[in-house]
Coordinates of C-alpha atoms in Angstrom, one line a residue:
X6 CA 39.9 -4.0 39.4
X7 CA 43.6 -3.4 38.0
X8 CA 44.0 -7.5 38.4
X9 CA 40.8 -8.1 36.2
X10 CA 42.0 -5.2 33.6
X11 CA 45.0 -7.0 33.1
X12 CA 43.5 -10.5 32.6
X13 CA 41.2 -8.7 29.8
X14 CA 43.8 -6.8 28.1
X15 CA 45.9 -10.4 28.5
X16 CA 43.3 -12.3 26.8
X17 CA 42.5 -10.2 23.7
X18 CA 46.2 -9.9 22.9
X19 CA 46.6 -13.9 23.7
X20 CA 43.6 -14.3 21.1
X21 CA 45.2 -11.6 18.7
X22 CA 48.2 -13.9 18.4
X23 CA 46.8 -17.0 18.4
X24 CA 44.4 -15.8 15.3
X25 CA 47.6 -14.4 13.5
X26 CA 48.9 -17.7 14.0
X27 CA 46.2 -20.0 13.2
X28 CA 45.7 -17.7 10.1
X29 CA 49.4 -18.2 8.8
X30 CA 49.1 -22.1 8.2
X31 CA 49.3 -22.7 4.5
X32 CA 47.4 -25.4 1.7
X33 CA 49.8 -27.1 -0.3
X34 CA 50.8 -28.5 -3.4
X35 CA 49.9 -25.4 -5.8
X36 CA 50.9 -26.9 -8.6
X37 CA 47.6 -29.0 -8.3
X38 CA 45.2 -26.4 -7.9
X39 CA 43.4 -24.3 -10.5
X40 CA 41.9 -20.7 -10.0
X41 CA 40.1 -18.6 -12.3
X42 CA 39.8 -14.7 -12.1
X43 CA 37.6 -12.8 -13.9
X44 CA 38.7 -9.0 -14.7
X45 CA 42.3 -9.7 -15.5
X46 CA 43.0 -7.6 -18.4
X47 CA 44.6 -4.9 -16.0
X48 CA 44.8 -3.8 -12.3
X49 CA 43.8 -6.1 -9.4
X50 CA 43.4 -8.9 -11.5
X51 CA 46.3 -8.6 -14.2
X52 CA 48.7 -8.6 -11.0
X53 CA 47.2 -11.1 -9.1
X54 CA 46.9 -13.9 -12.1
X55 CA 50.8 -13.3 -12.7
X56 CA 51.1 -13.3 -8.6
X57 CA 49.6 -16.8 -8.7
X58 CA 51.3 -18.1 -12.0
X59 CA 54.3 -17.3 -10.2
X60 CA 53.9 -19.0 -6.9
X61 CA 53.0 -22.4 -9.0
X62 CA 49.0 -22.1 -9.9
X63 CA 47.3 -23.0 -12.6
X64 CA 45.2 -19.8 -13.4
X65 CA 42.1 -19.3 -15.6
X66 CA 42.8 -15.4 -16.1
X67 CA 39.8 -14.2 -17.4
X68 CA 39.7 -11.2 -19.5
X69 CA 37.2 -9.1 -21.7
X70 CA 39.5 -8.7 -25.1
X71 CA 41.9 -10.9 -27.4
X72 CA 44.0 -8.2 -26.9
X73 CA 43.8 -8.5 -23.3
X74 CA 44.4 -12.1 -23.2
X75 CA 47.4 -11.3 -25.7
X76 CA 49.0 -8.6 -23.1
X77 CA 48.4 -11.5 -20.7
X78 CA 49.9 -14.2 -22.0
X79 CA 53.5 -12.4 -22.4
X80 CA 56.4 -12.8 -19.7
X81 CA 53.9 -15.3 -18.1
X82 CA 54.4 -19.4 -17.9
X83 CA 51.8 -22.3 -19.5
X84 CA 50.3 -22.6 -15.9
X85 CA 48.4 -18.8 -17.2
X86 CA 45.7 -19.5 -19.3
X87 CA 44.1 -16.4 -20.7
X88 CA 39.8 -17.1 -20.8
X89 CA 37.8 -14.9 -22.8
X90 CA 35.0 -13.9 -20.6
X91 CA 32.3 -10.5 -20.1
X92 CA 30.6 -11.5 -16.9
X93 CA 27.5 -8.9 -18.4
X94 CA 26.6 -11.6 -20.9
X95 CA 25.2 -15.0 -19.7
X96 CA 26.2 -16.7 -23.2
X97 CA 29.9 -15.6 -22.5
X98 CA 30.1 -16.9 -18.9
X99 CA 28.7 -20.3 -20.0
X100 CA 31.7 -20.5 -23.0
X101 CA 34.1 -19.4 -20.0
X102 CA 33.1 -22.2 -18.2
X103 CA 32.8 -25.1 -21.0
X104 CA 36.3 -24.1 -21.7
X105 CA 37.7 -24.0 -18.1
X106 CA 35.8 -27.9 -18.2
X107 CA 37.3 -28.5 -21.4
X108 CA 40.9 -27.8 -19.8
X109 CA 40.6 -29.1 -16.2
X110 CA 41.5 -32.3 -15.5
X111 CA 38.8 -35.2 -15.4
X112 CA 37.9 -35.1 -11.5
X113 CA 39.1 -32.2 -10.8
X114 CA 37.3 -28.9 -10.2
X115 CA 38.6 -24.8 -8.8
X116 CA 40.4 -24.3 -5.9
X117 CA 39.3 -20.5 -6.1
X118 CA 36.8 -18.4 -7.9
X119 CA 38.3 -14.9 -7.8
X120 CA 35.4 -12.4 -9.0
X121 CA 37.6 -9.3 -9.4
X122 CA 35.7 -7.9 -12.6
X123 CA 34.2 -4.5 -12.0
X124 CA 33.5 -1.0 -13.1
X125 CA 33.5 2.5 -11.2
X126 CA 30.5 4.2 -13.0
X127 CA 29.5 7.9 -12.5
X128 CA 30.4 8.7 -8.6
X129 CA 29.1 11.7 -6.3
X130 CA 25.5 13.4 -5.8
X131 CA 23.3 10.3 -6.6
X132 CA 20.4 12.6 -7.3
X133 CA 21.9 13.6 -11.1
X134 CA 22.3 9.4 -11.6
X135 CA 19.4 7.8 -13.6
X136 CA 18.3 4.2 -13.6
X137 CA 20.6 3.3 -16.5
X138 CA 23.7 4.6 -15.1
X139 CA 22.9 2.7 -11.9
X140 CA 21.9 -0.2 -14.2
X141 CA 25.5 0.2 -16.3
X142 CA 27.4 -0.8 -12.8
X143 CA 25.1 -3.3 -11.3
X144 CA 25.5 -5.2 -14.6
X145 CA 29.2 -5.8 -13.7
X146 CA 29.5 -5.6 -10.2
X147 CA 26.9 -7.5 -9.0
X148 CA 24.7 -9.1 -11.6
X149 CA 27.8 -10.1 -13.3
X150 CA 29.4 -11.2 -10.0
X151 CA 26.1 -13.6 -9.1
X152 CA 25.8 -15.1 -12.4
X153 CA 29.6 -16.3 -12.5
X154 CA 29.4 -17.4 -9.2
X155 CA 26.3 -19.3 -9.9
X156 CA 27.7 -20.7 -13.0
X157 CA 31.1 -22.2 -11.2
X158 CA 29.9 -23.0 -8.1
X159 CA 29.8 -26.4 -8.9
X160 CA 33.1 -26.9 -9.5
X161 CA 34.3 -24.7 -6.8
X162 CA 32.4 -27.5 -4.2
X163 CA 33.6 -30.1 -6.2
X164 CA 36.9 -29.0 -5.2
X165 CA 36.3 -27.7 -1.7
X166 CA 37.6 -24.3 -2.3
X167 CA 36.8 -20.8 -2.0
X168 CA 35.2 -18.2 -3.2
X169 CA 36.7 -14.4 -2.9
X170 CA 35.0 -11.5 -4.1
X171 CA 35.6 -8.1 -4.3
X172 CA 34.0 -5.8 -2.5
X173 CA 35.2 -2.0 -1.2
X174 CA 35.0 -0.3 2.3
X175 CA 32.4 1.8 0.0
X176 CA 30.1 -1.1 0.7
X177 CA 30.5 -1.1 4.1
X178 CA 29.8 2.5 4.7
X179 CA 28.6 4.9 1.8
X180 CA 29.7 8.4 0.9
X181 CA 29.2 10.0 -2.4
X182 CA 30.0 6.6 -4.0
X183 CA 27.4 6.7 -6.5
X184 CA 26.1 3.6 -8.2
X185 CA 29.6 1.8 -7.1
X186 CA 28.7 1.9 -3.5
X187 CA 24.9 0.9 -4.0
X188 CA 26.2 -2.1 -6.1
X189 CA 29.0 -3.2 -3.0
X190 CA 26.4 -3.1 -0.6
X191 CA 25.2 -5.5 -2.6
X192 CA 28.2 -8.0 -3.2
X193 CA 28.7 -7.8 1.0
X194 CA 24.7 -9.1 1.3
X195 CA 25.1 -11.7 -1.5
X196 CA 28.3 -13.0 -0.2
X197 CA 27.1 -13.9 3.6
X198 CA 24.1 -14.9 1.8
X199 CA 26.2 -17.7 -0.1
X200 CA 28.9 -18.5 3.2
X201 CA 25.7 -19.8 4.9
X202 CA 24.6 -21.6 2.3
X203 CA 28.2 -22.7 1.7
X204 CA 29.3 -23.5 5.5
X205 CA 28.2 -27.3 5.7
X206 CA 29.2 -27.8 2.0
X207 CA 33.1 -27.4 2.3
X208 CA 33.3 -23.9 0.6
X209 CA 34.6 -20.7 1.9
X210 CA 33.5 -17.8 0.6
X211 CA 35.6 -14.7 1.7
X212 CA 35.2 -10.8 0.8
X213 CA 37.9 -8.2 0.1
X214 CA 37.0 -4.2 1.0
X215 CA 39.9 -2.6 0.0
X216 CA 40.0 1.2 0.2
X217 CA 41.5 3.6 -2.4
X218 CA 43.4 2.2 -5.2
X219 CA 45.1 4.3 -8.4
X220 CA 45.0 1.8 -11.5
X221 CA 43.2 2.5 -14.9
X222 CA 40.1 1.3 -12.8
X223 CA 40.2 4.7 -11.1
X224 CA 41.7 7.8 -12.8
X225 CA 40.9 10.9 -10.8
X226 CA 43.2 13.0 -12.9
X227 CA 39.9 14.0 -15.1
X228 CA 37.5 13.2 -13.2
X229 CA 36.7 16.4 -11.7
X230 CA 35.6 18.8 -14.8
X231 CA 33.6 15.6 -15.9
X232 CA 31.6 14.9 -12.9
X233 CA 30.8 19.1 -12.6
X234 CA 29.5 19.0 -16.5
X235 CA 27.5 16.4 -15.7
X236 CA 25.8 18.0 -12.9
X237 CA 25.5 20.7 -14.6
X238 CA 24.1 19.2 -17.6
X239 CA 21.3 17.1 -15.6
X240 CA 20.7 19.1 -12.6
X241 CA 17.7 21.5 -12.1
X242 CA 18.1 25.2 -11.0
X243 CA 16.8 23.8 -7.1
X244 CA 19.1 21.1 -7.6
X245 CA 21.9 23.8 -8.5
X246 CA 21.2 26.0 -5.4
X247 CA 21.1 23.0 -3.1
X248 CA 23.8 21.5 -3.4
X249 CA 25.8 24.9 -4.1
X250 CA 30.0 25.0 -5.3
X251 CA 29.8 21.0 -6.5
X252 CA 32.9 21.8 -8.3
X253 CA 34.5 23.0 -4.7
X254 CA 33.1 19.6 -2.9
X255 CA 34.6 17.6 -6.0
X256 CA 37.6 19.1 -6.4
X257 CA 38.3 18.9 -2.2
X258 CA 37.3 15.1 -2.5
X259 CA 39.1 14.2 -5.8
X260 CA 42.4 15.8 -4.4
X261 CA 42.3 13.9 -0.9
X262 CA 41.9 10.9 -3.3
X263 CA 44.9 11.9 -5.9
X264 CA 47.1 12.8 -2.5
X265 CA 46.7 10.0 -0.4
X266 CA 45.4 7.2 -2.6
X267 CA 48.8 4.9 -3.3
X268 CA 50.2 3.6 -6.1
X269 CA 51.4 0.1 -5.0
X270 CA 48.8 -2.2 -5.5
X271 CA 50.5 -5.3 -3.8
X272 CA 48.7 -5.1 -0.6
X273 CA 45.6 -6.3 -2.2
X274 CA 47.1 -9.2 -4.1
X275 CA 48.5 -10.8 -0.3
X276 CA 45.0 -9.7 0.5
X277 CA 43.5 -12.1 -2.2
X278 CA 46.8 -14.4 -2.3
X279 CA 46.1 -15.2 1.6
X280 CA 42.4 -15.9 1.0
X281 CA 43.3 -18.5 -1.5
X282 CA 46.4 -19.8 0.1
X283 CA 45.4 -19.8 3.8
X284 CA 44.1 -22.8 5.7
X285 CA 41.7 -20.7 7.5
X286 CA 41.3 -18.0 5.5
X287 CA 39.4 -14.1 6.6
X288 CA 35.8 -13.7 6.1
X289 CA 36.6 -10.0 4.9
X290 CA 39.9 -8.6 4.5
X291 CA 40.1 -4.7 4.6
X292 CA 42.9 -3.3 3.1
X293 CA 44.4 0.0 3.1
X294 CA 44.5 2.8 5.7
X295 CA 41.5 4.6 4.4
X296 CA 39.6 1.5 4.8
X297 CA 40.6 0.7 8.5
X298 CA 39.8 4.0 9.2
X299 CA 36.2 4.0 7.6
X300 CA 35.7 0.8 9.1
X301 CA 35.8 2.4 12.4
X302 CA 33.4 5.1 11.2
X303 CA 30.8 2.6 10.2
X304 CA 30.9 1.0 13.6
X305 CA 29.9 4.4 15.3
X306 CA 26.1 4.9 16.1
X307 CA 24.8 6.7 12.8
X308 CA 24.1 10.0 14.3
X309 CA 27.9 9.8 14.7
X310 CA 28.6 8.9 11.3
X311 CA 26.6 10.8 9.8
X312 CA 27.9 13.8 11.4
X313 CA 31.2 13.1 10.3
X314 CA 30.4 12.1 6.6
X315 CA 27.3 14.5 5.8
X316 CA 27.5 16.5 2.4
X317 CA 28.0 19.9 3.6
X318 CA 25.7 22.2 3.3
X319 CA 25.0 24.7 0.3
X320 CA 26.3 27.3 2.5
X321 CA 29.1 25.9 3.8
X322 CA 30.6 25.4 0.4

């Protein structure tokens, strides 16, 4: 028994290495490969274009104001080109993508299609959220996503590159995540939907679920008093005395997230850096503790989970 425990616990830690190695081999010649990025007028995508611009890309860095692309273009080489784009409006991907065209060079088509853009929305009891404000986040974060995805596919496969979209632990496993969550469930379906289609056609498609992040795309300083007003405003007197204290369960949540969420966004650019740079990139990439940790959760039989993530009960705030 001891013999065959030790071949097992042998083999998974050969295979551990042997996929840390396999995973470290590199593409080459940056310099000759172009990647756009949509949502790059701050956060994620701000870092990761100037990431890339440094390491040699060219980079379509996509971005939602001339302002933005203004901001952009400062401290950064020619390799960055700063691409007007709002992935809610059909008419503006399809200028996006005449001028990527416009710019490539004849033959060549995108290493990477980074689709980074999104938007939080209203998050907590989903009962107070109406169609529109579930509508308002499905716009960007998926909608948005498929339709810019759809649009450069093409010259994604021309190249034989990759696709990488962004995703959260949220849509792996859902908690008081509102219309954000619903919407990442989403992206995760969509993108093994599209790495099937993809898998005989030279294009990788890859998924980040990062946890907990503090940039402008998430301020939880505020976030509190807003979220109790609007229950307040749109919940019923049942409503009320189910759900009891919201302002206790927001304020408990909102503080585990101001307390523990870190600042230093790097470990999602190597996140999105290796899927673009890696020979045999991750299908999904989960970065952060808190997402590692909920991974685990949303392996556990649901009884279990649920247990562990259930609202609690009026009472019991």
């Amino acid at each position: 028994m001891i013999w065959i425990i030790s071949v097992g616990a042998l083999s998974i830690i050969t295979i551990f290495f042997l996929d840390r190695l396999i995973r470290s081999f590199r593409v080459s010649n940056y310099w000759n490969k172009y990647v756009m990025i949509t949502g790059c007028s701050s956060g994620f995508g701000e870092a990761l274009a100037r990431h890339l611009d440094n390491l040699g890309f060219n980079v379509f860095a996509g971005c939602r104001s001339a302002q933005a692309m203004e901001a952009l273009s400062k401290n950064s080489s020619g390799r960055l080109l700063p691409i007007l784009i709002d992935v809610r409006e059909n008419q503006s991907i399809e200028s996006a993508l005449a001028e990527v065209k416009r710019i490539l060079p004849e033959g060549r088509g995108l290493w990477g299609l980074v689709n980074n853009a999104g938007v939080l929305g209203i998050v907590g009891i989903s009962e107070v959220l109406t169609r529109e404000d579930f509508h308002k986040v499905f716009e960007v974060n998926l909608f948005g996503l498929i339709e810019t995805t759809r649009h450069f596919l093409p010259l994604v496969r021309q190249a034989r590159g990759r696709v990488v979209n962004m995703s959260s632990i949220a849509g792996r496993i859902a908690f008081l995540s509102g219309a954000y969550g619903t919407s990442k469930f989403g992206v995760e379906a969509y993108s093994d939907l599209l790495r099937r289609e993809m898998y005989h056609r030279g294009v990788k498609v890859c998924v980040l679920e990062p946890g907990g992040y503090k940039t402008s795309f998430s301020d939880f300083n505020n976030l509190t008093p807003y979220l109790v007003q609007l229950f307040d405003e749109r919940a019923t007197e049942e409503m009320k005395q189910c759900y009891g204290n919201v302002r206790k369960l927001y304020d408990k949540l909102i503080a585990s997230q101001v307390q523990y969420v870190p600042n230093d966004i790097s470990p999602v650019v190597e996140a999105y850096t290796h899927a673009l740079t890696s020979s045999f990139p991750r299908t999904r990439y989960y970065v952060g503790k808190d997402a590692n940790f909920l991974r685990l959760i949303s392996c556990l039989p649901t009884c279990l989970s649920d247990l562990i993530l259930a609202l609690p009960s009026s009472s019991g705030t």
